Coordinates of C-alpha atoms and ligand atoms in Angstrom, one line a residue:
X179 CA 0.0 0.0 0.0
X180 CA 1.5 3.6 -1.1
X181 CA -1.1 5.5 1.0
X182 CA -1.1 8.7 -0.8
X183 CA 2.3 8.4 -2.4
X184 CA 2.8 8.1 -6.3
X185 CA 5.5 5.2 -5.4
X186 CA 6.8 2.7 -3.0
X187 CA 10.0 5.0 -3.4
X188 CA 8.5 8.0 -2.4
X189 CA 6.4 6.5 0.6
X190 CA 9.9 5.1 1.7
X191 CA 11.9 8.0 1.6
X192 CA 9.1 10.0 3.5
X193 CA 9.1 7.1 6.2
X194 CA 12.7 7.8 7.2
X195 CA 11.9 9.7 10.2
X196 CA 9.8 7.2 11.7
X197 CA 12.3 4.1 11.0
X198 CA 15.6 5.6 11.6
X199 CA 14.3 6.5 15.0
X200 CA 13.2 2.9 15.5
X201 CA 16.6 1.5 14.1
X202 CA 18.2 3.7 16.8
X203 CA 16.1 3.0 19.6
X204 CA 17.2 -0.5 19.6
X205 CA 20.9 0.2 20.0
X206 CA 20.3 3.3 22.1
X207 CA 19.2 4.7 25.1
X208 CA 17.4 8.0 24.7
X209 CA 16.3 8.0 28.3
X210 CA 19.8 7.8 29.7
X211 CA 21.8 9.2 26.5
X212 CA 24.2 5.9 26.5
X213 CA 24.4 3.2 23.8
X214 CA 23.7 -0.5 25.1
X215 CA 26.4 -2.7 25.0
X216 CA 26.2 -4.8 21.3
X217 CA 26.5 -8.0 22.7
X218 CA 28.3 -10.8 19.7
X219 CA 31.1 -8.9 18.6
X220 CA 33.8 -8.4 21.2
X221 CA 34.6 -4.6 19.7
X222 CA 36.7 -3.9 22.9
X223 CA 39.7 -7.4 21.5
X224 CA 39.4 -7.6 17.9
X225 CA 42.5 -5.9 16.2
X226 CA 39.9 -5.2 12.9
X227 CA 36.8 -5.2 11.6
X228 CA 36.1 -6.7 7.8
X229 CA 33.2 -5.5 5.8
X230 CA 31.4 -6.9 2.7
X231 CA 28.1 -6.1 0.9
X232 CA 27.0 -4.8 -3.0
X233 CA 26.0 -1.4 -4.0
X234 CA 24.2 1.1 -1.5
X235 CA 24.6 -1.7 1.4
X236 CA 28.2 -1.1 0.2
X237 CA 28.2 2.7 0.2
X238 CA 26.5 2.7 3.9
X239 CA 29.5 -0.1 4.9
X240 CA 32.1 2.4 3.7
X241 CA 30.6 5.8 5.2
X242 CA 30.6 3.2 8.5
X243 CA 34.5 2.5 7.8
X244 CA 35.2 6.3 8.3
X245 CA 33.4 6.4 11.7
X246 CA 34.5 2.7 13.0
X247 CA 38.3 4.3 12.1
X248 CA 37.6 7.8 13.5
X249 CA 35.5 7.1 16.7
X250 CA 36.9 3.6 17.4
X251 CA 40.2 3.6 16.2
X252 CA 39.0 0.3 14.4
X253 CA 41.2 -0.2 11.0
X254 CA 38.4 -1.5 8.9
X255 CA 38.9 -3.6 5.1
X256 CA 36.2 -3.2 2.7
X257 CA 35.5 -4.3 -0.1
X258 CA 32.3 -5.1 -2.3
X259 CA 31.5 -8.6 -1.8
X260 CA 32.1 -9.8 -5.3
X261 CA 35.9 -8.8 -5.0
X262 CA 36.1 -9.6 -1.3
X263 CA 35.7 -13.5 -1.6
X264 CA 38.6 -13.5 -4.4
X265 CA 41.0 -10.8 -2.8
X266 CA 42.9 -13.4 -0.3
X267 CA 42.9 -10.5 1.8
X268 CA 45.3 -11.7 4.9
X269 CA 42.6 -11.7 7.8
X270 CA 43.3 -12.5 11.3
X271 CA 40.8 -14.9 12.9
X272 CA 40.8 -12.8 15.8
X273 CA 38.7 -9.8 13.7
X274 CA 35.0 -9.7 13.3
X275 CA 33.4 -9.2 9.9
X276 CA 29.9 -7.4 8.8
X277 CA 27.9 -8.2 6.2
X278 CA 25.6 -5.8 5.3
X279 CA 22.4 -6.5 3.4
X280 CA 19.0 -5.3 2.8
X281 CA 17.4 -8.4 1.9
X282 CA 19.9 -11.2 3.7
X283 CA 20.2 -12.8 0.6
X284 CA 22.5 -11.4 -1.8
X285 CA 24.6 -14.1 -3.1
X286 CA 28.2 -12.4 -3.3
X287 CA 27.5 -11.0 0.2
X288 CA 26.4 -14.6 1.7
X289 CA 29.2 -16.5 -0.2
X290 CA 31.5 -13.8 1.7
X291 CA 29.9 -13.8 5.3
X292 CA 30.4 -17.9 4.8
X293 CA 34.4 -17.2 3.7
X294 CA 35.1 -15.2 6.8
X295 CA 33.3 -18.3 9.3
X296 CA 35.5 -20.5 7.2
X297 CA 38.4 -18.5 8.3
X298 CA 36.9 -18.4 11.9
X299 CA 36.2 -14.4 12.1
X300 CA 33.0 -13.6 14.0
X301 CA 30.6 -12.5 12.1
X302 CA 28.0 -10.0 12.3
X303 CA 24.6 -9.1 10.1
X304 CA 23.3 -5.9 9.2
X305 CA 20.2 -6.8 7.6
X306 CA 16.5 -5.8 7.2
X307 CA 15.2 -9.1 6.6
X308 CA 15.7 -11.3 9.9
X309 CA 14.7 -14.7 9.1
X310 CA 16.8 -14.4 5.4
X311 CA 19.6 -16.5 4.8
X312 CA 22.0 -13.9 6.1
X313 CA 21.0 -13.2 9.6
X314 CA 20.4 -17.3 9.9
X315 CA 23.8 -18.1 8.9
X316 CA 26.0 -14.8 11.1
X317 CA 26.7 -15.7 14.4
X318 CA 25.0 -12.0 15.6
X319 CA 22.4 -10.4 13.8
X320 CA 22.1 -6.4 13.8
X321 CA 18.6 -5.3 12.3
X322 CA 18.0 -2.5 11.0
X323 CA 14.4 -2.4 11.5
X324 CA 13.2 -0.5 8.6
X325 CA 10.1 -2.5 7.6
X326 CA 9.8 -3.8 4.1
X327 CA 11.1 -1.9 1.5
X328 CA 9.5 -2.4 -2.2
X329 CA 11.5 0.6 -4.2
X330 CA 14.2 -1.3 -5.9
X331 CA 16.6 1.3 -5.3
X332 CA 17.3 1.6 -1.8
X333 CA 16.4 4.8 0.1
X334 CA 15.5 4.3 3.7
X335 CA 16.8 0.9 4.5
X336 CA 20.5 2.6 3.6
X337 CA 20.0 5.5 6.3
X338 CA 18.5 2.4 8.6
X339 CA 22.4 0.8 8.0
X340 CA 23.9 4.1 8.8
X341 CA 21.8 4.2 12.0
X342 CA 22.9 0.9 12.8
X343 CA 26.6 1.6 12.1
X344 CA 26.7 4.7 13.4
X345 CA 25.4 3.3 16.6
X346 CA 28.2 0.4 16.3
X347 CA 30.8 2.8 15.9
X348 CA 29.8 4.4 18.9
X349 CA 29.4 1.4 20.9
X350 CA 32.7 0.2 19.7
X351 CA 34.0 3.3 21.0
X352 CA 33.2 3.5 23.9
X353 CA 34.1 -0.6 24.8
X354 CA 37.2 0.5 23.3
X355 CA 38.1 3.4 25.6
X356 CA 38.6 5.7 22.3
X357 CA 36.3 8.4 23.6
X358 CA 35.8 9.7 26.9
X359 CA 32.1 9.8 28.5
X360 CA 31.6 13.0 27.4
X361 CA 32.3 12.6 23.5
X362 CA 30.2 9.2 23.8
X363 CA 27.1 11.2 25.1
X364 CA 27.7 14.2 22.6
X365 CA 27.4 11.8 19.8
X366 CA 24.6 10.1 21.3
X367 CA 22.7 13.2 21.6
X368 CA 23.0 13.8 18.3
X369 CA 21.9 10.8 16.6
X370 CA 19.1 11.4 19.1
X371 CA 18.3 14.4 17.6
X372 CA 18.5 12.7 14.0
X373 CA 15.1 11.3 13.2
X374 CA 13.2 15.2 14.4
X375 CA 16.0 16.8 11.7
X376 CA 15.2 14.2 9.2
X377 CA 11.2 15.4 9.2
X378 CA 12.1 18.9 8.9
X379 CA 14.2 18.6 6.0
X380 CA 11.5 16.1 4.3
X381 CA 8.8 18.7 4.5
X382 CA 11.1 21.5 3.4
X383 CA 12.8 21.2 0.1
X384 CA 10.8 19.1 -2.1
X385 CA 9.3 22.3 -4.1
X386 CA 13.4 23.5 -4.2
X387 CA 14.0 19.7 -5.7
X388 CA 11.4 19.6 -8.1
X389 CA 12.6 22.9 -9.6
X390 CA 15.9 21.8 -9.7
X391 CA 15.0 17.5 -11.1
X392 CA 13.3 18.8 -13.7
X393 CA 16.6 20.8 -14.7
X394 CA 18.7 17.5 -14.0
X395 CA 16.4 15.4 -16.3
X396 CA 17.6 17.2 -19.6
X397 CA 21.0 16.4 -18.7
X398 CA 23.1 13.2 -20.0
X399 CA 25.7 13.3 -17.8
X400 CA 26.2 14.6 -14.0
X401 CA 28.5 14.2 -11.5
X402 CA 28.3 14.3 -7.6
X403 CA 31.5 15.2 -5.6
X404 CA 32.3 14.9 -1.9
X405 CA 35.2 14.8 0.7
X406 CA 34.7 12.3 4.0
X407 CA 31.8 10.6 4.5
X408 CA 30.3 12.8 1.8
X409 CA 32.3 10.9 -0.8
X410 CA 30.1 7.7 -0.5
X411 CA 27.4 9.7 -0.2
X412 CA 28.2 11.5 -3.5
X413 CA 28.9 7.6 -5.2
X414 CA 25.4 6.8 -3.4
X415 CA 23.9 9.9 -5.3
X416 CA 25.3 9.0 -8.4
X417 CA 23.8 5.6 -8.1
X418 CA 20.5 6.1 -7.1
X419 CA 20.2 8.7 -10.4
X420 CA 21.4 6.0 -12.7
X421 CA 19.2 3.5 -11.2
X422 CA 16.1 5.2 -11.4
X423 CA 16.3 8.3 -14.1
X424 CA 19.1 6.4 -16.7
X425 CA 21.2 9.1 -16.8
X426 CA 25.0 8.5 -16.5
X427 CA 26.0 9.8 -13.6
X428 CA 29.4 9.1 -11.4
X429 CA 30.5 10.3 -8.0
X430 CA 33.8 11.4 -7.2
X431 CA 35.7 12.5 -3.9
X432 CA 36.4 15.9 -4.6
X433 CA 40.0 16.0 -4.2
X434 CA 39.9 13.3 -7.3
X435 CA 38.3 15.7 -10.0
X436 CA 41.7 17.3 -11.5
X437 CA 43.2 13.9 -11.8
X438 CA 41.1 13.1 -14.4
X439 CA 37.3 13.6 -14.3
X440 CA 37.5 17.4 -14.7
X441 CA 37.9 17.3 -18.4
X442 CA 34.1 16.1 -18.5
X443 CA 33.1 19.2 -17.1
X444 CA 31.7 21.6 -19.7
X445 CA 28.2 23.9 -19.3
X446 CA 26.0 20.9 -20.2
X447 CA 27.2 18.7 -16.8
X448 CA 25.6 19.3 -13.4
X449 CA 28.2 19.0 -11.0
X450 CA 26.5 18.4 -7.0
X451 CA 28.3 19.0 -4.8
X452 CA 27.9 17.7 -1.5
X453 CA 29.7 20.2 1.3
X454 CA 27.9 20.0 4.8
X455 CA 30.2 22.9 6.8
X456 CA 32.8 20.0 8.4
X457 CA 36.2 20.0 8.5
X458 CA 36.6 19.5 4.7
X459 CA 34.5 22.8 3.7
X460 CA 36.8 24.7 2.4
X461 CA 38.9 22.1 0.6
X462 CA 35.6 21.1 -1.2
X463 CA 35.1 24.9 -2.0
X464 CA 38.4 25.2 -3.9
X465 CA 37.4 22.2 -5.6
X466 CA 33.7 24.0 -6.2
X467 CA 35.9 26.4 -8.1
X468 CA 37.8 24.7 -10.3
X469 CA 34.7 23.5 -11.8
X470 CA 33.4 26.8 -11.8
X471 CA 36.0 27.9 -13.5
X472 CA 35.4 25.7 -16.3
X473 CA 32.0 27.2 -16.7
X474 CA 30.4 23.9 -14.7
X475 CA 26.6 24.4 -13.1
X476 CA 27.1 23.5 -9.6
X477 CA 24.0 22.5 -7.5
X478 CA 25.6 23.1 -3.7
X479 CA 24.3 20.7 -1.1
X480 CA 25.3 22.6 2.1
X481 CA 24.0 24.0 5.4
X482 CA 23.5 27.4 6.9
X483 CA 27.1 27.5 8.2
X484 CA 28.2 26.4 5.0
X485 CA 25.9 28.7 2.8
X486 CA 27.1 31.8 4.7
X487 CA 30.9 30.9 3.9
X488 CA 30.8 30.2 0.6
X489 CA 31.2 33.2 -1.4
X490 CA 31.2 30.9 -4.4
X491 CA 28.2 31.2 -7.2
X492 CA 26.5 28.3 -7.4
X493 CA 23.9 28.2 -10.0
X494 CA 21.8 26.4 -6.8
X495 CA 22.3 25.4 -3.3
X496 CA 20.0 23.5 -1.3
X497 CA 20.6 24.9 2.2
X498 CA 19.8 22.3 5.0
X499 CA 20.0 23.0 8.9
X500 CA 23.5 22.9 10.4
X501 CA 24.1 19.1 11.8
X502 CA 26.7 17.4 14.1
X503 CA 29.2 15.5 11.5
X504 CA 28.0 12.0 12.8
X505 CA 24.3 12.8 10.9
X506 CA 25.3 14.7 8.1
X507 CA 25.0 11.3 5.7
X508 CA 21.3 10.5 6.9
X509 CA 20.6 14.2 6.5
X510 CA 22.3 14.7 3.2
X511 CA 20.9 11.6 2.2
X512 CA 17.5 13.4 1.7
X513 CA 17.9 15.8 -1.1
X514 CA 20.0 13.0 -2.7
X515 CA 17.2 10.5 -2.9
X516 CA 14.5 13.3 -3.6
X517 CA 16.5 14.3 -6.3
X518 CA 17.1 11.2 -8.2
X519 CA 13.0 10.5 -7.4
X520 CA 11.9 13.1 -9.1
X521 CA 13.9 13.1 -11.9
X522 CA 13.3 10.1 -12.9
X523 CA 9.5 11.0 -11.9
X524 CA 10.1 13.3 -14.8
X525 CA 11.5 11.2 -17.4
X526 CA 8.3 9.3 -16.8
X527 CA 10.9 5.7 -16.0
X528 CA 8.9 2.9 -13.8
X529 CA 10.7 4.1 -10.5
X530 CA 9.4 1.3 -8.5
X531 CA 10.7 -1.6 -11.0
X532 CA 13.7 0.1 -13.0
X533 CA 14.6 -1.6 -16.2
X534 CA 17.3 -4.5 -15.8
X535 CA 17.3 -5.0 -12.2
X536 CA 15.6 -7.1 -9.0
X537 CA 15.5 -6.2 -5.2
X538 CA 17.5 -9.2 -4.7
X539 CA 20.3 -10.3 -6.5
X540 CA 20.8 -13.8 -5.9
X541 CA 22.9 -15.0 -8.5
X542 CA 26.4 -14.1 -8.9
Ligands
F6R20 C1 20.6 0.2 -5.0 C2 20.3 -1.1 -4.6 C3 21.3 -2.2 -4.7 C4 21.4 -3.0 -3.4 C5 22.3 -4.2 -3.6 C6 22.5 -5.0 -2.3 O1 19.5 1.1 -4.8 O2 19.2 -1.4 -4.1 O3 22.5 -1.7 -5.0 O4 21.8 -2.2 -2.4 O5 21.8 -5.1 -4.6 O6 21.3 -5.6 -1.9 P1 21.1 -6.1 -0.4 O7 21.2 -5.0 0.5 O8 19.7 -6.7 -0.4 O9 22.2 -7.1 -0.2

């Protein structure tokens, strides 16, 4: 049932709010600010954490690689799961490995998850589905909880997985001694605060987006850049447009674009850029420029903070509300998916069932 949505897509990204606040209510306690202890992966002795999964499950895996790393101090290996199984990476049996999916039963992802137990790693789950192949097979199963999603491009069980490993990361944190109290409860209170920013975002720009999609749908090419966790975010972006609209689009960390990817640019390729006002900000901007430069239309995903500082001319900028770094990805994530949605709303393409591909890929 779509209840007054035009697509299972669009009812999914609009239920965001609602599930990422469930998702995080099972690994967190809002009452006393403090994440429960994840019981099945011993984040406090293993020396590193493997992760495998396939396309957004992979993108949310790799935005959860810069927080395990930051916050934990946790040296994570990822790869997607189809080059993982091959790679002979040298794995200690000592480390824990994740598996990510949506539906538990990805092939590459499964046939990875039963690599690692073969190598006696621990094993972990992040899936949606709990009774899928997956969740039955890891010895400890991390749902994501965000009820069954029909779209086959993925929109809110990918911010579910970066509640869940955001929530991880945290935990793993704080068993690991990496953070003190106080930096543990800051970041708590923020993903806290997550869900409430997520609905206030949702009801805000989708008038902005519209505008701007049905600009993006008479392009053939466009490109997304980011620095940080906004560079998966930007490969996300790029892959949700493709999926759904059919336009070529690629996504870049920023710092990339002048080795290479900068001669595409030309007047006719959208470049978004995805710049929340972190650390990175002003590296991103000089990158901003050089694409300006080249007479490129930029579309500037940013906040209020980063609006302000930017003296640059974009030819748009979606301004969102000014978020701690750990939410920035679900935020971001919004005017991403929206975009992609109503683009390919516009090119009139079956967003539910896009051409060539299946929820769940369970062949090879
Ligand atoms: C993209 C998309 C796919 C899946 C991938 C993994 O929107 O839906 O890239 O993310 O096929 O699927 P799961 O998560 O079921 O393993």
């Amino acid at each position: 049932n779509k209840g007054n949505h035009r697509h299972f897509m669009e009812k999914e990204i609009y239920e965001q709010p609602e599930v990422t606040a469930h998702a995080l209510g099972h690994y967190i306690d809002f009452t006393q600010n403090r994440v429960d202890t994840v019981s099945g992966i011993d984040f406090a002795r293993i020396p590193s954490l493997a992760i495998a999964a396939c396309g957004t499950a992979y993108l949310a895996g790799l935005i959860g690689k810069y927080w395990f790393e930051r916050y934990a101090r946790l040296p994570v290996e990822i790869d997607v799961a189809s080059e993982f199984r091959y790679r002979e990476i040298p794995l200690s049996p000592r480390s824990a490995a994740l598996f990510i999916s949506q539906s538990g039963e990805t092939a590459d992802t499964l046939a990875s998850l039963r690599y690692c137990k073969g190598l006696g790693l621990k094993t972990g789950a992040v899936v949606n589905v709990g009774d899928s192949t997956i969740a039955r097979e890891a010895d400890a199963v991390f749902p994501i909880l965000a009820g069954p999603e029909i779209g086959v491009a993925s929109t809110k069980a990918f911010t579910c997985q970066l509640a869940v490993l955001a929530a991880l990361a945290v935990g793993a944190a704080r068993a690991r001694g990496t953070l003190s109290e106080d930096e543990v409860q800051a970041l708590v209170k923020s993903l806290a605060e997550m869900p409430r920013l997520m609905g206030q975002v949702l009801n805000s720009i989708q008038a902005e987006i519209e505008l701007l999609a049905r600009e993006l749908s008479k392009s053939h090419d466009v490109l997304y850049l980011g620095r940080g966790t906004s560079f998966p975010l930007a490969m996300e972006g790029a892959l949700k447009l493709k999926e759904i609209s059919y336009i070529h689009a690629e996504g870049y960390a920023a710092g990339e674009l002048k080795h290479g990817p900068i001669a595409l640019i030309d007047e006719n390729t959208p470049v978004i850029v995805i710049a929340p006002h972190d650390r990175f900000f002003d590296k991103t901007v000089s990158n901003m420029q050089e694409v300006a430069a080249r007479g490129g239309r930029i579309i500037l995903i940013t906040d209020e903070q980063g609006a302000a500082a930017s003296k640059l001319d974009a030819s748009h900028t979606i301004v969102l509300p000014a978020v701690d770094e750990i939410i920035a990805p679900m935020i971001f994530s919004l005017p991403i998916q929206l975009l992609a949605y109503n683009t390919a709303v516009f090119m009139g393409t079956d967003v539910d069932q896009p051409r060539n591909l299946a929820k769940s890929v369970t062949v090879e």
